[in-house]
């Protein structure tokens, strides 16, 4: 406890390595069947336009929604696919289909 109080790690290095190994090997259980994708067909459509390099404004115009709504959809997609940016989302979609 003294080590922890002095700013040390709350777990031993060997336990920390085991935890990291588990997290690195873990992958979400996502099916390859398009109907089982964790995103809706509308979200997939939006993601495909992102992959083509369209701007949020262009996507909004195509979908008949505001750019704010596009941003909300994108954040939902990122959460569902467990990614943090456009490139990761597009790559995840490619791996799922």
PDB file of C-alpha atoms in Angstrom:
ATOM      1  CA  UNK A   1       0.000   0.000   0.000  1.00  0.00           C
ATOM      2  CA  UNK A   2       2.885   2.375   0.667  1.00  0.00           C
ATOM      3  CA  UNK A   3       3.968   2.087  -2.972  1.00  0.00           C
ATOM      4  CA  UNK A   4       0.460   2.968  -4.166  1.00  0.00           C
ATOM      5  CA  UNK A   5       0.297   5.903  -1.767  1.00  0.00           C
ATOM      6  CA  UNK A   6       3.587   7.164  -3.195  1.00  0.00           C
ATOM      7  CA  UNK A   7       2.225   7.161  -6.748  1.00  0.00           C
ATOM      8  CA  UNK A   8       2.991   3.573  -7.684  1.00  0.00           C
ATOM      9  CA  UNK A   9       0.864   1.252  -9.760  1.00  0.00           C
ATOM     10  CA  UNK A  10      -2.234  -0.323  -8.160  1.00  0.00           C
ATOM     11  CA  UNK A  11      -1.309  -3.703  -9.715  1.00  0.00           C
ATOM     12  CA  UNK A  12       1.874  -5.649 -10.193  1.00  0.00           C
ATOM     13  CA  UNK A  13       3.641  -5.548 -13.577  1.00  0.00           C
ATOM     14  CA  UNK A  14       2.855  -9.232 -14.209  1.00  0.00           C
ATOM     15  CA  UNK A  15      -0.882  -8.688 -13.610  1.00  0.00           C
ATOM     16  CA  UNK A  16      -0.809  -5.553 -15.785  1.00  0.00           C
ATOM     17  CA  UNK A  17       0.762  -7.575 -18.630  1.00  0.00           C
ATOM     18  CA  UNK A  18      -1.952 -10.229 -18.326  1.00  0.00           C
ATOM     19  CA  UNK A  19      -4.697  -7.609 -18.442  1.00  0.00           C
ATOM     20  CA  UNK A  20      -3.133  -6.010 -21.533  1.00  0.00           C
ATOM     21  CA  UNK A  21      -2.818  -9.411 -23.228  1.00  0.00           C
ATOM     22  CA  UNK A  22      -6.511 -10.105 -22.666  1.00  0.00           C
ATOM     23  CA  UNK A  23      -7.556  -6.716 -24.042  1.00  0.00           C
ATOM     24  CA  UNK A  24      -5.291  -7.032 -27.085  1.00  0.00           C
ATOM     25  CA  UNK A  25      -6.737 -10.438 -27.966  1.00  0.00           C
ATOM     26  CA  UNK A  26     -10.361  -9.366 -27.430  1.00  0.00           C
ATOM     27  CA  UNK A  27     -12.402  -8.530 -30.519  1.00  0.00           C
ATOM     28  CA  UNK A  28     -16.091  -7.688 -30.610  1.00  0.00           C
ATOM     29  CA  UNK A  29     -18.437 -10.474 -31.700  1.00  0.00           C
ATOM     30  CA  UNK A  30     -19.778  -9.061 -34.974  1.00  0.00           C
ATOM     31  CA  UNK A  31     -21.378 -11.221 -37.655  1.00  0.00           C
ATOM     32  CA  UNK A  32     -20.594 -11.018 -41.386  1.00  0.00           C
ATOM     33  CA  UNK A  33     -24.216 -11.229 -42.510  1.00  0.00           C
ATOM     34  CA  UNK A  34     -25.241  -7.689 -43.637  1.00  0.00           C
ATOM     35  CA  UNK A  35     -28.590  -7.956 -41.861  1.00  0.00           C
ATOM     36  CA  UNK A  36     -26.697  -8.698 -38.623  1.00  0.00           C
ATOM     37  CA  UNK A  37     -24.450  -5.639 -38.887  1.00  0.00           C
ATOM     38  CA  UNK A  38     -24.604  -3.477 -35.782  1.00  0.00           C
ATOM     39  CA  UNK A  39     -25.590  -0.474 -37.908  1.00  0.00           C
ATOM     40  CA  UNK A  40     -28.809   0.297 -39.744  1.00  0.00           C
ATOM     41  CA  UNK A  41     -29.049   0.389 -43.527  1.00  0.00           C
ATOM     42  CA  UNK A  42     -29.308   4.186 -43.309  1.00  0.00           C
ATOM     43  CA  UNK A  43     -26.149   4.370 -41.190  1.00  0.00           C
ATOM     44  CA  UNK A  44     -24.396   2.053 -43.627  1.00  0.00           C
ATOM     45  CA  UNK A  45     -25.431   4.337 -46.497  1.00  0.00           C
ATOM     46  CA  UNK A  46     -23.990   7.318 -44.620  1.00  0.00           C
ATOM     47  CA  UNK A  47     -20.782   5.410 -43.904  1.00  0.00           C
ATOM     48  CA  UNK A  48     -20.404   4.499 -47.570  1.00  0.00           C
ATOM     49  CA  UNK A  49     -20.654   8.196 -48.484  1.00  0.00           C
ATOM     50  CA  UNK A  50     -18.028   8.946 -45.849  1.00  0.00           C
ATOM     51  CA  UNK A  51     -15.815   6.311 -47.471  1.00  0.00           C
ATOM     52  CA  UNK A  52     -16.219   8.108 -50.796  1.00  0.00           C
ATOM     53  CA  UNK A  53     -14.878  11.266 -49.161  1.00  0.00           C
ATOM     54  CA  UNK A  54     -18.092  13.283 -49.165  1.00  0.00           C
ATOM     55  CA  UNK A  55     -18.274  16.233 -46.790  1.00  0.00           C
ATOM     56  CA  UNK A  56     -20.859  16.300 -43.998  1.00  0.00           C
ATOM     57  CA  UNK A  57     -22.774  18.997 -45.903  1.00  0.00           C
ATOM     58  CA  UNK A  58     -22.884  16.848 -49.048  1.00  0.00           C
ATOM     59  CA  UNK A  59     -24.083  13.840 -47.062  1.00  0.00           C
ATOM     60  CA  UNK A  60     -26.709  15.982 -45.332  1.00  0.00           C
ATOM     61  CA  UNK A  61     -27.999  17.213 -48.698  1.00  0.00           C
ATOM     62  CA  UNK A  62     -28.199  13.658 -50.067  1.00  0.00           C
ATOM     63  CA  UNK A  63     -30.021  12.397 -46.965  1.00  0.00           C
ATOM     64  CA  UNK A  64     -32.274  15.422 -46.571  1.00  0.00           C
ATOM     65  CA  UNK A  65     -31.062  16.127 -43.034  1.00  0.00           C
ATOM     66  CA  UNK A  66     -28.919  18.758 -41.314  1.00  0.00           C
ATOM     67  CA  UNK A  67     -25.159  18.519 -40.899  1.00  0.00           C
ATOM     68  CA  UNK A  68     -25.760  18.331 -37.145  1.00  0.00           C
ATOM     69  CA  UNK A  69     -27.856  15.213 -37.649  1.00  0.00           C
ATOM     70  CA  UNK A  70     -25.122  13.742 -39.858  1.00  0.00           C
ATOM     71  CA  UNK A  71     -22.624  14.318 -37.037  1.00  0.00           C
ATOM     72  CA  UNK A  72     -24.972  12.639 -34.550  1.00  0.00           C
ATOM     73  CA  UNK A  73     -25.340   9.629 -36.846  1.00  0.00           C
ATOM     74  CA  UNK A  74     -21.576   9.432 -37.287  1.00  0.00           C
ATOM     75  CA  UNK A  75     -20.989   9.400 -33.537  1.00  0.00           C
ATOM     76  CA  UNK A  76     -23.588   6.624 -33.156  1.00  0.00           C
ATOM     77  CA  UNK A  77     -21.855   4.646 -35.915  1.00  0.00           C
ATOM     78  CA  UNK A  78     -18.467   5.101 -34.227  1.00  0.00           C
ATOM     79  CA  UNK A  79     -19.931   3.869 -30.933  1.00  0.00           C
ATOM     80  CA  UNK A  80     -21.609   0.857 -32.542  1.00  0.00           C
ATOM     81  CA  UNK A  81     -18.488  -0.126 -34.479  1.00  0.00           C
ATOM     82  CA  UNK A  82     -16.196   0.680 -31.542  1.00  0.00           C
ATOM     83  CA  UNK A  83     -14.024   3.052 -33.570  1.00  0.00           C
ATOM     84  CA  UNK A  84     -12.913   6.648 -33.131  1.00  0.00           C
ATOM     85  CA  UNK A  85     -12.507   8.068 -36.627  1.00  0.00           C
ATOM     86  CA  UNK A  86     -13.604   7.884 -40.262  1.00  0.00           C
ATOM     87  CA  UNK A  87     -10.765   5.641 -41.414  1.00  0.00           C
ATOM     88  CA  UNK A  88     -11.353   3.084 -38.676  1.00  0.00           C
ATOM     89  CA  UNK A  89     -15.106   3.099 -39.375  1.00  0.00           C
ATOM     90  CA  UNK A  90     -14.632   2.530 -43.096  1.00  0.00           C
ATOM     91  CA  UNK A  91     -12.100  -0.240 -42.455  1.00  0.00           C
ATOM     92  CA  UNK A  92     -14.443  -1.903 -39.968  1.00  0.00           C
ATOM     93  CA  UNK A  93     -17.293  -1.774 -42.498  1.00  0.00           C
ATOM     94  CA  UNK A  94     -15.067  -3.382 -45.143  1.00  0.00           C
ATOM     95  CA  UNK A  95     -14.165  -6.154 -42.690  1.00  0.00           C
ATOM     96  CA  UNK A  96     -17.819  -6.760 -41.845  1.00  0.00           C
ATOM     97  CA  UNK A  97     -19.163  -7.168 -45.370  1.00  0.00           C
TER      98      UNK A  97
END
